[in-house]
Coordinates of C-alpha atoms in Angstrom, one line a residue:
X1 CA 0.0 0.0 0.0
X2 CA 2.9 2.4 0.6
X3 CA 4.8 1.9 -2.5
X4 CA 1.4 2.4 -4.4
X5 CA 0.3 5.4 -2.6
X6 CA 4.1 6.8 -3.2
X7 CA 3.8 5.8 -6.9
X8 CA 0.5 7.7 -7.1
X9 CA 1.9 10.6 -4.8
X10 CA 4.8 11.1 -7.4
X11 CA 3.0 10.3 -10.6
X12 CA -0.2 11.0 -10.4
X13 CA -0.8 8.0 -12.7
X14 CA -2.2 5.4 -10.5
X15 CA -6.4 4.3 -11.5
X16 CA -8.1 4.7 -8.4
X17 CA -9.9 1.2 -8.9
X18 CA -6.3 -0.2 -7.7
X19 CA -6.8 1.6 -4.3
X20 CA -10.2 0.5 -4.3
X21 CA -9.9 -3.4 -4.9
X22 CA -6.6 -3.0 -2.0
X23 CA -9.2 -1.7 0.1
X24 CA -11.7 -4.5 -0.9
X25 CA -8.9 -7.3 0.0
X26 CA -7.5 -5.7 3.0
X27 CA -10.5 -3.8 4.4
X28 CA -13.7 -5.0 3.2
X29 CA -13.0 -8.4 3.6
X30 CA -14.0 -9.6 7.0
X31 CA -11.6 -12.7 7.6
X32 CA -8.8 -10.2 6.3
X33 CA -9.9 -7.3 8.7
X34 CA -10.0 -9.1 11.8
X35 CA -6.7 -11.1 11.3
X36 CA -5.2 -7.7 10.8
X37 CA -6.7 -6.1 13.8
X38 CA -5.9 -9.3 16.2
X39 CA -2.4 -10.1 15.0
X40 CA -1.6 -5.9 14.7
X41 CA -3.9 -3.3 15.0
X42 CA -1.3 -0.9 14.8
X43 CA -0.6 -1.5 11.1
X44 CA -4.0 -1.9 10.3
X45 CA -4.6 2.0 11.9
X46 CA -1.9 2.9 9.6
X47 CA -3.4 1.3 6.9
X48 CA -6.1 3.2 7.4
X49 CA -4.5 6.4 7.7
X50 CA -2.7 5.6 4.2
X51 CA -5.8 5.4 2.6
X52 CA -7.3 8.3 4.5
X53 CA -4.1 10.5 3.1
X54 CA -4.6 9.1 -0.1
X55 CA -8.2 10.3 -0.4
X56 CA -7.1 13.9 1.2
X57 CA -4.6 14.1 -1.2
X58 CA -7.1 13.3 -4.6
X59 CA -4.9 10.2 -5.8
X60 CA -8.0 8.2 -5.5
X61 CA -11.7 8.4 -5.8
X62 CA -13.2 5.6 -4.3
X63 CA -16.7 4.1 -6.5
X64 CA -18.7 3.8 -3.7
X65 CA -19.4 6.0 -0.5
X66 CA -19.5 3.6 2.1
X67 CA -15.3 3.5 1.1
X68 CA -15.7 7.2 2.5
X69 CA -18.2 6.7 5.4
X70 CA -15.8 3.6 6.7
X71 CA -12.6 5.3 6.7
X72 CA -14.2 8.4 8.6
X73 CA -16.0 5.7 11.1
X74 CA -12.6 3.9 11.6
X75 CA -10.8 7.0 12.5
X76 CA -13.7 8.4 14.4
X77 CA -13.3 5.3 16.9
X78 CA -9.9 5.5 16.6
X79 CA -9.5 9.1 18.1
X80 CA -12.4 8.4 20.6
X81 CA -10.4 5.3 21.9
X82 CA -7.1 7.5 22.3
X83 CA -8.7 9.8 24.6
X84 CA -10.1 7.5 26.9

């Protein structure tokens, strides 16, 4: 996910359906997800963050909104568990 979020940082040539079907391996896939948060939740959260920069920065445009509405949820729990 890095070295394709660097690529599209420095190119500006990356589709954004190869963000999406990361996301759709990594994220959306519910086996995937809950390995990643179990075995390390800390590089899942900067998973997360990678794709939340790479939407803030325009390299990719998700198809769908709930893409959008789950990465805002994540970090929404996210901040709410740091402060407690």
């Amino acid at each position: 996910l890095d070295y394709l979020f660097a690529f599209a940082a420095t190119t500006r040539q990356v589709p954004s359906h190869l963000f999406d079907h990361v996301f759709e391996a990594w994220i959306e896939d519910a086996e995937v997800y809950d390995f990643l948060n179990d075995a390390n939740p800390n590089a899942l959260r900067d998973m997360m963050d990678r794709f939340h920069d790479a939407l803030d920065r325009g390299l990719w445009q998700p198809r769908r909104n709930s893409i959008i509405e789950r990465l805002e949820q994540f970090h929404e729990t996210a901040q709410s568990d740091n402060v407690s």
